[in-house]
């Protein structure tokens, strides 16, 4: 029995966490004893041993055969390419079948989800946000479903961005079937298809809510574009909350059923967003946005370089973005904050703070107004850590 087969068989064992399975599998493979008694000796219960031995053999062989194809991967929980964010959730999948670029699973991802019964409003803004997010360096992750999911995948591809589709069925049984061509396009343009199920697994209703935990688990944040109050998108948002992910919601027209879910999320504390840069700036990932026209001193743009949005968007890592006097900036609010208050909060002398505020103003982080200063640019990695009052 190959190590791949052992992993796949263990994935069929009920009530076995990925962390516990990781310890069991090495003992199993090193001993090579796959009898019922041997399995129990490695820590499986009699019922779990039966799950291991009685896996659907036809589906098992189909999965092993599928893995022999090009650009197909079995990403196991102990693999170096297993996405680190997903490994942190309470119930990470033991294995992932991946077709396409497995490395994308560890890229910065924003999940985009929404109603299957979308409106023109949702269609338009799903395209706007997906295009903007990929242009700012994010991978768009969704579930390949009809409606907002599919629109988000397509818009990401149209903007020459990366996208990941997480399926609730096996990768040989793409669901919905009408999105099979979209799945092919995702693969052709360097994206990835992902499933925790054996490749022959048909679409089963119970799999889709659990699929949503993977969508949110792979991502640093989840954007809900449109949703009714009974939408599966709210399940994804709940998983995101449990996993400590950021939740963003797009406000919609009053009276629209597909806006009720997003408005409910906003009332519960989700971040209201109106444009892609709201998400990019909030995430604190070092993304810096410069609306066109961009000063040539900031970046020389080759004439043949394509810009995929109406604004020129650039991003850099935190250590590449010079943020002067973060300790002072953290104490300037978005409403008027006096110099004395900033100095007292920062625990620094007023004359010293005045000089730093001037530099922050020249750098474009704050603006001088009557009575003090206001913050005019968000910096998600700035936190008030030295607050005396």
XYZ file of C-alpha atoms in Angstrom:
389
model
C 0.000 0.000 0.000
C 1.483 3.363 -1.026
C 1.693 6.343 1.281
C -0.772 8.169 -0.977
C -3.296 5.381 -0.543
C -2.861 5.397 3.228
C -3.589 9.135 3.344
C -6.674 8.733 1.139
C -7.991 5.841 3.221
C -7.470 7.806 6.428
C -9.436 10.704 4.941
C -12.465 8.398 4.873
C -12.194 7.645 8.599
C -14.914 9.377 10.624
C -14.220 11.357 13.791
C -10.488 11.518 13.117
C -8.899 14.967 13.280
C -6.120 15.923 10.897
C -3.716 16.495 13.778
C -4.312 13.028 15.232
C -4.214 11.403 11.802
C -0.823 12.960 11.132
C 0.626 11.024 14.067
C -1.121 7.778 13.184
C -0.115 7.689 9.544
C 3.621 7.393 10.100
C 3.116 4.467 12.449
C 0.804 2.801 9.967
C 3.109 3.235 7.004
C 6.260 2.217 8.881
C 4.647 -0.944 10.265
C 2.919 -1.850 7.026
C 0.280 -3.792 8.955
C -3.113 -2.820 7.608
C -5.100 -5.584 9.235
C -7.890 -4.650 11.603
C -5.740 -5.478 14.609
C -2.791 -3.549 13.167
C -4.944 -0.491 12.618
C -6.314 -0.667 16.153
C -2.752 -1.011 17.420
C -1.894 2.323 15.806
C -4.724 4.127 17.596
C -7.819 3.646 15.448
C -11.021 2.386 17.035
C -12.684 -0.736 15.601
C -15.249 1.450 13.814
C -12.517 3.694 12.398
C -10.570 0.640 11.266
C -13.653 -0.482 9.352
C -13.858 2.960 7.682
C -10.214 2.607 6.618
C -10.667 -0.891 5.200
C -14.115 -0.479 3.664
C -13.500 2.662 1.611
C -15.178 2.547 -1.804
C -12.477 0.749 -3.751
C -13.674 1.972 -7.141
C -13.471 5.591 -6.003
C -10.088 4.968 -4.379
C -8.602 3.513 -7.565
C -10.095 6.329 -9.638
C -8.441 8.892 -7.353
C -5.046 7.182 -7.522
C -5.342 6.961 -11.323
C -6.379 10.640 -11.514
C -3.285 11.659 -9.559
C -1.098 10.219 -12.308
C -2.216 13.016 -14.643
C -0.333 16.240 -15.269
C -0.654 19.105 -12.811
C -2.636 17.044 -10.317
C -1.674 16.912 -6.677
C -2.550 15.257 -3.406
C -1.769 17.862 -0.757
C -1.597 16.106 2.607
C -1.801 17.738 6.016
C 1.914 17.206 6.635
C 2.944 18.582 3.237
C 5.093 21.698 2.916
C 2.594 23.089 0.413
C -0.413 22.592 2.691
C -1.802 26.134 3.099
C -0.763 27.417 6.559
C -3.929 29.446 7.127
C -6.108 26.414 6.441
C -4.048 24.318 8.855
C -5.028 26.709 11.662
C -8.810 26.187 11.482
C -10.586 23.924 13.952
C -11.314 21.148 11.441
C -8.775 21.293 8.603
C -9.198 18.727 5.840
C -6.724 15.867 6.077
C -6.074 15.897 2.328
C -6.805 18.158 -0.611
C -7.038 17.064 -4.226
C -5.718 19.945 -6.284
C -5.719 20.420 -10.026
C -3.647 23.323 -11.281
C -1.227 25.514 -9.346
C -1.097 24.103 -5.816
C 1.131 26.977 -4.713
C -1.807 29.373 -5.079
C -3.331 27.865 -1.931
C -0.736 29.702 0.131
C -1.122 33.028 -1.678
C -3.003 35.952 -0.039
C -6.638 35.195 -0.815
C -9.928 37.031 -0.455
C -13.009 34.834 -0.632
C -15.909 36.266 -2.625
C -19.305 34.693 -2.075
C -22.889 35.636 -2.727
C -26.314 34.661 -3.913
C -26.992 32.314 -6.806
C -30.021 34.480 -7.615
C -28.030 37.642 -8.151
C -29.224 41.017 -9.367
C -27.692 43.348 -11.937
C -26.297 45.309 -8.981
C -24.565 42.230 -7.579
C -23.270 41.211 -10.994
C -21.730 44.631 -11.573
C -20.056 44.994 -8.192
C -18.815 41.419 -8.062
C -16.918 42.201 -11.254
C -15.644 45.499 -9.856
C -14.381 43.947 -6.628
C -12.903 40.790 -8.176
C -11.029 42.849 -10.777
C -9.797 45.335 -8.181
C -8.686 42.683 -5.713
C -6.621 40.687 -8.194
C -5.042 43.878 -9.487
C -3.918 44.656 -5.937
C -2.259 41.286 -5.506
C -4.947 39.042 -4.026
C -6.133 35.692 -5.292
C -9.935 35.508 -5.525
C -11.290 32.322 -3.963
C -14.862 31.070 -4.327
C -16.959 27.959 -4.807
C -17.564 27.754 -8.586
C -21.306 27.964 -7.867
C -23.849 29.704 -10.045
C -24.330 33.395 -9.415
C -21.817 35.571 -7.575
C -19.243 32.757 -7.247
C -18.994 32.231 -10.980
C -19.066 35.954 -11.736
C -16.171 36.497 -9.304
C -14.068 33.754 -10.880
C -14.701 35.111 -14.388
C -13.922 38.699 -13.427
C -10.652 37.637 -11.802
C -9.658 35.808 -14.978
C -10.731 38.733 -17.181
C -8.327 40.907 -15.168
C -5.524 38.361 -15.699
C -5.586 37.513 -12.007
C -5.422 34.309 -10.004
C -8.477 32.467 -8.773
C -9.095 29.305 -6.745
C -12.323 27.281 -6.919
C -13.217 25.015 -3.993
C -15.682 22.288 -4.956
C -18.185 20.381 -2.841
C -17.808 17.367 -5.118
C -14.933 15.342 -6.538
C -12.811 17.014 -9.194
C -13.991 14.526 -11.818
C -17.599 15.491 -11.045
C -17.459 19.249 -11.357
C -20.567 20.901 -10.051
C -22.454 22.673 -11.473
C -21.832 20.995 -14.814
C -22.516 24.227 -16.697
C -19.390 25.706 -15.092
C -17.131 22.975 -16.413
C -15.817 25.312 -19.121
C -15.183 27.963 -16.489
C -13.190 25.370 -14.533
C -11.158 24.613 -17.660
C -10.481 28.320 -18.085
C -9.345 28.615 -14.461
C -6.812 25.855 -15.086
C -5.714 27.279 -18.442
C -4.985 30.676 -16.856
C -2.934 29.327 -13.966
C -5.600 28.923 -11.299
C -6.521 25.911 -9.181
C -9.454 23.602 -8.464
C -9.615 22.150 -4.957
C -11.640 19.468 -3.194
C -11.282 17.406 -0.037
C -13.333 14.581 -1.594
C -12.289 11.598 -3.670
C -12.311 12.624 -7.309
C -15.334 10.447 -8.178
C -17.480 11.827 -5.356
C -20.811 13.145 -6.699
C -22.214 16.459 -5.471
C -23.998 15.796 -2.173
C -25.952 18.551 -0.441
C -24.294 17.985 2.946
C -20.836 18.581 1.456
C -21.433 22.167 0.415
C -21.798 23.801 3.836
C -18.585 22.064 4.962
C -16.909 23.120 1.716
C -17.470 26.707 2.848
C -15.123 26.268 5.824
C -12.318 25.615 3.322
C -13.189 28.689 1.257
C -12.961 30.918 4.328
C -10.073 28.950 5.835
C -7.875 29.535 2.794
C -8.567 33.271 2.845
C -7.470 36.237 4.923
C -10.925 37.758 4.530
C -14.381 37.034 3.136
C -16.420 39.465 1.048
C -20.164 38.839 0.866
C -21.500 40.587 -2.235
C -25.182 39.686 -2.123
C -27.035 37.333 0.192
C -30.518 36.617 1.466
C -31.018 35.906 5.144
C -31.043 32.151 4.405
C -28.099 32.216 2.032
C -25.241 29.746 2.180
C -22.976 32.778 2.008
C -23.856 33.528 5.619
C -22.582 30.047 6.512
C -19.260 31.014 4.972
C -19.323 34.248 6.979
C -19.987 32.283 10.172
C -17.038 30.005 9.458
C -14.909 33.080 8.772
C -15.890 34.568 12.130
C -15.038 31.333 13.935
C -11.700 31.200 12.115
C -10.774 34.772 13.012
C -11.006 36.031 9.428
C -12.129 39.521 8.447
C -15.675 39.784 7.102
C -16.618 42.421 4.530
C -20.090 43.120 3.207
C -21.318 45.179 0.287
C -24.330 47.361 1.110
C -27.178 47.032 -1.351
C -30.477 48.681 -2.291
C -33.041 48.920 0.481
C -35.928 46.537 -0.033
C -33.855 44.051 -2.044
C -34.003 40.490 -0.686
C -30.416 39.899 -1.815
C -29.275 42.815 0.336
C -30.909 41.594 3.541
C -28.060 39.216 4.333
C -25.293 41.745 3.757
C -27.120 44.423 5.743
C -27.566 41.954 8.599
C -23.832 41.217 8.541
C -23.024 44.922 8.652
C -25.301 45.339 11.677
C -23.447 42.461 13.331
C -20.113 44.207 12.822
C -18.929 43.211 9.338
C -16.947 45.910 7.554
C -18.992 47.921 5.085
C -17.046 48.293 1.827
C -17.819 50.306 -1.270
C -14.693 49.769 -3.377
C -11.887 47.194 -3.558
C -9.285 49.412 -1.925
C -11.384 49.451 1.264
C -10.494 45.785 1.671
C -6.864 46.111 0.565
C -6.158 48.976 2.942
C -7.990 47.383 5.852
C -6.136 44.096 5.652
C -2.906 45.797 6.657
C -0.997 43.732 4.129
C 1.246 46.577 3.025
C -0.944 47.445 0.065
C -0.599 51.082 -0.933
C -2.916 52.617 -3.503
C -2.036 55.637 -5.630
C -4.915 56.991 -7.714
C -3.967 57.904 -11.267
C -2.141 59.949 -12.338
C 0.820 58.622 -10.398
C 3.815 60.791 -9.737
C 6.691 59.543 -11.867
C 8.977 59.778 -8.871
C 6.982 57.027 -7.204
C 7.266 54.571 -10.056
C 8.241 54.698 -13.690
C 5.653 52.782 -15.702
C 6.961 51.216 -18.919
C 4.877 52.205 -21.904
C 4.088 48.602 -22.718
C 2.932 47.747 -19.190
C -0.750 46.966 -18.940
C -2.762 48.508 -16.126
C -5.858 46.426 -15.442
C -8.065 48.986 -13.718
C -9.162 52.559 -14.048
C -6.648 53.428 -11.352
C -2.957 52.614 -11.232
C -2.582 50.237 -8.296
C 0.685 49.230 -6.742
C 1.503 47.256 -3.654
C 4.546 46.473 -1.554
C 5.383 44.490 1.518
C 5.252 46.193 4.902
C 9.025 46.363 5.164
C 9.187 48.092 1.757
C 6.753 50.878 2.686
C 8.263 53.666 4.708
C 5.815 54.664 7.407
C 7.299 57.534 9.427
C 6.539 57.804 13.147
C 3.951 55.031 13.405
C 3.791 55.610 17.154
C 2.493 59.146 16.558
C 0.284 58.276 13.585
C -1.464 55.574 15.627
C -2.805 58.281 17.936
C -4.289 60.532 15.249
C -7.968 59.761 14.738
C -10.178 60.161 11.679
C -11.887 63.005 13.504
C -10.040 66.129 14.673
C -7.323 65.288 17.209
C -5.450 68.087 18.926
C -1.659 68.162 19.161
C -1.819 68.008 22.962
C -3.955 64.870 22.858
C -1.630 63.169 20.359
C 1.392 64.047 22.510
C -0.227 62.791 25.694
C -1.359 59.535 24.079
C 2.056 58.944 22.530
C 3.833 59.862 25.756
C 6.141 62.299 23.983
C 6.900 66.030 24.402
C 4.698 68.397 22.400
C 7.611 70.044 20.481
C 8.864 66.634 19.372
C 5.355 65.526 18.339
C 4.788 68.745 16.346
C 7.821 67.970 14.184
C 6.678 64.408 13.579
C 3.160 65.545 12.717
C 4.580 67.906 10.125
C 6.483 65.053 8.470
C 3.393 62.838 8.553
C 1.439 65.630 6.891
C 4.053 66.044 4.185
C 4.008 62.259 3.626
C 0.244 62.396 3.083
C -0.858 60.396 6.133
C -2.623 63.240 7.967
C -3.987 66.694 7.252
C -3.842 69.838 9.380
C -7.286 71.229 10.168
C -8.715 73.749 12.580
C -8.094 72.404 16.070
C -5.479 69.784 15.202
C -5.018 66.955 12.698
C -7.092 64.199 11.068
C -5.995 60.878 9.577
C -6.598 60.762 5.822
C -4.935 57.470 4.875
C -5.532 54.075 6.448
C -2.659 51.916 7.616
C -3.922 48.542 8.772
C -0.612 47.646 10.415
C -0.736 50.757 12.656
C -2.170 50.068 16.091
C -2.384 52.267 19.166
C 0.015 50.513 21.507
C 1.174 53.387 23.724
C -2.046 54.927 24.950
C -1.864 56.812 28.223
C -5.439 58.081 28.324
